[in-house]
Short mmCIF file of C-alpha atoms and ligand atoms in Angstrom, two decimals:
data_model
loop_
_atom_site.label_atom_id
_atom_site.label_comp_id
_atom_site.label_asym_id
_atom_site.label_seq_id
_atom_site.Cartn_x
_atom_site.Cartn_y
_atom_site.Cartn_z
CA MET A 1 -3.44 16.11 2.83
CA ALA A 2 -0.67 13.54 2.35
CA GLU A 3 -0.24 10.87 5.00
CA ILE A 4 2.11 8.08 6.07
CA ALA A 5 0.91 4.48 6.23
CA PRO A 6 3.50 2.71 8.39
CA SER A 7 4.31 -0.78 7.09
CA VAL A 8 4.06 -2.98 10.17
CA LEU A 9 6.72 -5.24 8.63
CA GLY A 10 9.17 -2.55 9.81
CA ALA A 11 7.96 -2.69 13.43
CA ASP A 12 9.57 -4.54 16.33
CA PHE A 13 7.27 -7.58 16.44
CA SER A 14 8.39 -8.40 19.97
CA ARG A 15 6.65 -5.17 21.05
CA LEU A 16 3.86 -4.99 18.48
CA ALA A 17 1.22 -3.52 20.81
CA ASP A 18 3.60 -0.74 21.94
CA GLU A 19 4.62 -0.05 18.33
CA ILE A 20 1.00 0.29 17.21
CA ALA A 21 0.19 2.54 20.19
CA SER A 22 3.29 4.66 19.56
CA ALA A 23 2.38 5.08 15.87
CA GLU A 24 -1.16 6.13 16.80
CA LYS A 25 0.24 8.62 19.32
CA ALA A 26 2.44 10.02 16.53
CA GLY A 27 -0.71 10.78 14.55
CA VAL A 28 -0.92 7.77 12.22
CA THR A 29 -4.43 6.81 11.02
CA THR A 30 -3.56 3.99 8.58
CA PHE A 31 -1.42 0.86 8.93
CA HIS A 32 -0.02 -0.96 5.88
CA LEU A 33 0.03 -4.73 6.38
CA ASP A 34 2.24 -6.72 4.00
CA ILE A 35 1.02 -10.24 3.32
CA MET A 36 3.58 -12.44 1.55
CA ASP A 37 3.16 -16.07 0.39
CA GLY A 38 6.77 -17.01 -0.44
CA HIS A 39 5.58 -17.62 -4.03
CA PHE A 40 4.60 -14.34 -5.65
CA VAL A 41 7.42 -12.82 -3.58
CA PRO A 42 10.50 -14.61 -2.13
CA ASN A 43 9.44 -14.11 1.48
CA ILE A 44 6.70 -15.16 3.90
CA SER A 45 5.30 -12.62 6.36
CA PHE A 46 2.02 -13.13 8.23
CA GLY A 47 -1.65 -14.03 7.68
CA PRO A 48 -5.20 -13.25 8.83
CA ALA A 49 -4.50 -14.23 12.46
CA VAL A 50 -1.91 -11.45 12.84
CA VAL A 51 -4.18 -8.98 11.03
CA LYS A 52 -6.91 -9.91 13.52
CA THR A 53 -4.52 -9.28 16.40
CA ILE A 54 -3.56 -5.88 14.97
CA ASN A 55 -7.24 -5.09 14.40
CA GLY A 56 -7.77 -5.76 18.11
CA LEU A 57 -5.04 -3.26 18.97
CA THR A 58 -6.20 -0.28 16.88
CA ASP A 59 -9.19 1.41 15.26
CA CYS A 60 -6.94 2.72 12.48
CA PHE A 61 -7.61 1.96 8.82
CA LEU A 62 -5.99 -1.37 7.91
CA ASP A 63 -4.51 -1.31 4.41
CA VAL A 64 -3.77 -4.93 3.49
CA HIS A 65 -1.28 -5.47 0.66
CA LEU A 66 -1.66 -8.99 -0.75
CA MET A 67 1.59 -10.12 -2.34
CA LEU A 68 0.03 -13.49 -3.13
CA SER A 69 -0.23 -15.60 -6.28
CA GLU A 70 -3.89 -16.39 -5.56
CA PRO A 71 -5.10 -13.39 -3.55
CA GLU A 72 -8.79 -14.05 -4.28
CA LYS A 73 -8.62 -17.17 -2.12
CA TYR A 74 -8.02 -14.96 0.94
CA PHE A 75 -10.12 -11.82 0.35
CA GLU A 76 -12.81 -12.95 2.77
CA ASP A 77 -10.39 -14.13 5.46
CA PHE A 78 -8.62 -10.78 5.55
CA VAL A 79 -11.85 -8.79 5.55
CA LYS A 80 -13.11 -10.93 8.45
CA ALA A 81 -9.78 -10.28 10.20
CA GLY A 82 -10.39 -6.53 9.92
CA ALA A 83 -8.98 -5.31 6.59
CA ASP A 84 -10.47 -1.99 5.42
CA LEU A 85 -8.64 -2.04 2.07
CA ILE A 86 -7.51 -5.05 0.04
CA THR A 87 -4.85 -4.51 -2.62
CA PHE A 88 -3.72 -7.21 -5.04
CA HIS A 89 -1.23 -7.21 -7.92
CA LEU A 90 -2.05 -6.75 -11.62
CA GLU A 91 0.79 -9.22 -12.28
CA VAL A 92 -1.36 -12.08 -10.97
CA HIS A 93 -4.66 -10.89 -12.46
CA PRO A 94 -4.13 -8.96 -15.72
CA GLU A 95 -7.95 -8.76 -16.00
CA PRO A 96 -8.57 -7.42 -12.48
CA LEU A 97 -12.15 -6.09 -12.54
CA LYS A 98 -13.79 -9.35 -11.45
CA TYR A 99 -11.59 -9.33 -8.35
CA ALA A 100 -12.27 -5.67 -7.65
CA ASP A 101 -15.99 -6.53 -7.62
CA GLN A 102 -15.39 -9.42 -5.20
CA ILE A 103 -13.56 -7.10 -2.80
CA ARG A 104 -16.22 -4.38 -3.10
CA GLN A 105 -18.96 -6.91 -2.38
CA LEU A 106 -17.15 -7.68 0.87
CA GLY A 107 -17.69 -4.03 1.81
CA VAL A 108 -14.10 -2.77 1.82
CA LYS A 109 -11.95 -0.53 -0.36
CA THR A 110 -10.20 -1.89 -3.47
CA GLY A 111 -6.55 -1.46 -4.45
CA ILE A 112 -4.44 -2.51 -7.44
CA SER A 113 -0.65 -2.64 -7.39
CA ILE A 114 2.11 -2.95 -10.00
CA ASN A 115 5.76 -3.90 -9.57
CA PRO A 116 8.59 -1.63 -10.75
CA ASP A 117 8.94 -3.50 -14.07
CA MET A 118 5.27 -3.15 -15.07
CA PRO A 119 4.44 -0.11 -17.25
CA VAL A 120 1.83 2.21 -15.75
CA ASP A 121 -0.16 2.10 -19.05
CA ARG A 122 -1.16 -1.46 -18.17
CA VAL A 123 -3.12 -0.29 -15.12
CA LEU A 124 -4.68 2.96 -16.41
CA PRO A 125 -7.59 1.26 -18.25
CA PHE A 126 -8.73 -0.24 -14.91
CA ILE A 127 -7.76 2.46 -12.43
CA GLU A 128 -11.21 4.11 -12.20
CA HIS A 129 -12.54 0.87 -10.68
CA PHE A 130 -10.09 1.05 -7.77
CA ASP A 131 -10.06 3.23 -4.67
CA TYR A 132 -6.24 2.96 -4.43
CA PHE A 133 -3.39 2.51 -6.90
CA LEU A 134 -0.30 1.15 -5.10
CA VAL A 135 2.89 1.99 -6.98
CA MET A 136 5.75 -0.31 -5.93
CA SER A 137 9.04 1.56 -5.67
CA VAL A 138 10.91 -1.64 -4.74
CA TYR A 139 10.58 -5.22 -5.91
CA PRO A 140 8.24 -6.55 -3.20
CA GLY A 141 9.29 -9.06 -0.58
CA PHE A 142 11.35 -7.17 1.94
CA GLY A 143 11.39 -3.94 3.91
CA GLY A 144 14.52 -1.78 4.04
CA GLN A 145 15.24 -1.75 0.30
CA LYS A 146 16.40 1.24 -1.75
CA PHE A 147 13.79 3.43 -3.48
CA ILE A 148 13.65 2.85 -7.26
CA ALA A 149 13.35 6.34 -8.80
CA ASP A 150 11.68 4.94 -11.98
CA ALA A 151 8.51 4.95 -9.86
CA LEU A 152 8.36 8.78 -10.07
CA PRO A 153 7.29 9.09 -13.74
CA LYS A 154 4.70 6.36 -13.16
CA ILE A 155 3.25 8.33 -10.26
CA ARG A 156 3.18 11.49 -12.40
CA THR A 157 1.44 9.69 -15.28
CA ALA A 158 -1.15 8.19 -12.95
CA ARG A 159 -1.74 11.57 -11.24
CA GLU A 160 -2.28 13.28 -14.63
CA TYR A 161 -4.68 10.51 -15.74
CA ILE A 162 -6.65 10.57 -12.46
CA ASP A 163 -6.94 14.37 -12.48
CA LYS A 164 -7.78 14.54 -16.21
CA HIS A 165 -10.61 12.04 -15.78
CA GLY A 166 -11.82 13.49 -12.46
CA LEU A 167 -11.30 10.19 -10.64
CA ASP A 168 -10.89 9.92 -6.87
CA THR A 169 -8.48 6.97 -6.93
CA LYS A 170 -5.76 7.58 -4.33
CA ILE A 171 -2.11 7.03 -5.25
CA GLU A 172 -0.10 5.13 -2.65
CA VAL A 173 3.67 4.56 -2.99
CA ASP A 174 5.39 1.62 -1.38
CA GLY A 175 9.01 0.73 -0.88
CA GLY A 176 12.10 2.62 0.24
CA VAL A 177 10.18 5.84 0.90
CA ASP A 178 11.82 8.05 3.52
CA ASP A 179 12.14 11.70 4.59
CA HIS A 180 14.77 12.32 1.87
CA ASN A 181 12.71 11.18 -1.14
CA ALA A 182 9.22 11.88 0.25
CA GLY A 183 9.18 15.38 -1.28
CA ASN A 184 9.81 14.01 -4.79
CA VAL A 185 7.18 11.32 -4.28
CA LEU A 186 4.60 13.86 -3.09
CA ASP A 187 5.50 16.34 -5.86
CA ALA A 188 4.93 13.53 -8.38
CA GLY A 189 1.37 13.24 -7.06
CA ALA A 190 1.21 10.62 -4.31
CA ASP A 191 -1.48 10.80 -1.62
CA LEU A 192 -0.25 8.10 0.75
CA LEU A 193 3.33 7.08 1.57
CA VAL A 194 4.05 3.60 2.88
CA MET A 195 7.02 3.78 5.22
CA GLY A 196 8.35 0.75 7.08
CA THR A 197 12.00 1.26 7.98
CA ALA A 198 11.86 5.05 7.73
CA PHE A 199 8.90 5.34 10.09
CA PHE A 200 9.70 2.73 12.72
CA GLY A 201 13.38 3.75 12.65
CA ALA A 202 12.64 7.49 12.88
CA GLU A 203 14.09 9.55 15.76
CA ASN A 204 10.80 11.39 16.10
CA ARG A 205 7.80 9.65 14.55
CA ALA A 206 5.34 12.47 15.30
CA GLU A 207 7.68 14.97 13.61
CA LEU A 208 7.83 12.78 10.48
CA VAL A 209 4.02 12.45 10.37
CA LYS A 210 3.67 16.23 10.74
CA GLN A 211 6.32 16.90 8.05
CA ILE A 212 4.43 14.76 5.53
CA ALA A 213 0.99 16.08 6.49
CA GLY A 214 2.21 19.65 6.19
CA TYR A 215 3.95 19.16 2.84
CA SER A 216 2.64 21.32 -0.01
CA ARG A 217 3.23 19.89 -3.47
CA GLY A 218 5.94 21.68 -5.50
C1 DX5 B 1 7.77 -4.64 0.37
C2 DX5 B 1 6.50 -4.15 1.07
C3 DX5 B 1 6.66 -2.75 1.57
C4 DX5 B 1 7.78 -2.63 2.58
C5 DX5 B 1 7.97 -1.17 2.93
O1 DX5 B 1 7.53 -5.89 -0.16
O2 DX5 B 1 5.41 -4.18 0.19
O3 DX5 B 1 5.43 -2.31 2.15
O4 DX5 B 1 7.45 -3.36 3.75
O5 DX5 B 1 9.05 -1.11 3.82
P1 DX5 B 1 10.20 0.00 3.61
O6 DX5 B 1 9.49 1.31 3.81
O7 DX5 B 1 11.19 -0.33 4.69
O8 DX5 B 1 10.71 -0.17 2.21
ZN1 ZN B 2 3.50 -3.16 0.91
#
């Protein structure tokens, strides 16, 4: 069943505890935490201390997206802070398996991500070694950007490859996903939809969670 992973970057940070509680009440079971270093992406967000705070506020699955030039330096810090999944970018480690092993040895799930301008064929040879494949549908760095539709064929190709090889890698899509394009993203084969602006700006968050959970692939 498809689910939404709210990107906390889209929350009102002045009321973070209320936002987390409200998301849980709406039926959310995963939070997407965007970690930005101002180098791999042109923005700086937050670090392990904030992840630790969020971990203290919820028992939900914490999906930590490392948009860092040297993610391996921080794997342990984020796992200690409460990360359940650590995703890094193929752009910074074109030979990613060593880093997948490091994350697995820390006892959490592994994720690999590619930006919109990276062909999906570059990740397929490694995908079986990852629990999650995070397809970026925006150039990372900011919430509230427009969905890049070129992500759809990449999702389809990954879905076909995963199904053909009987893998259980989950496909997660991240950036500009909302209730208008969610159907196309799910039809293409996504399992998990990151939503920042669309979730935290939704009229009725529970309704949105239910709509996605109840969606049957076209
Ligand atoms: C972008 C982040 C995304 C973003 C999603 O760099 O990786 O997770 O916060 O936010 P929306 O859903 O608003 O695009
Ligand atoms: Zn993200």
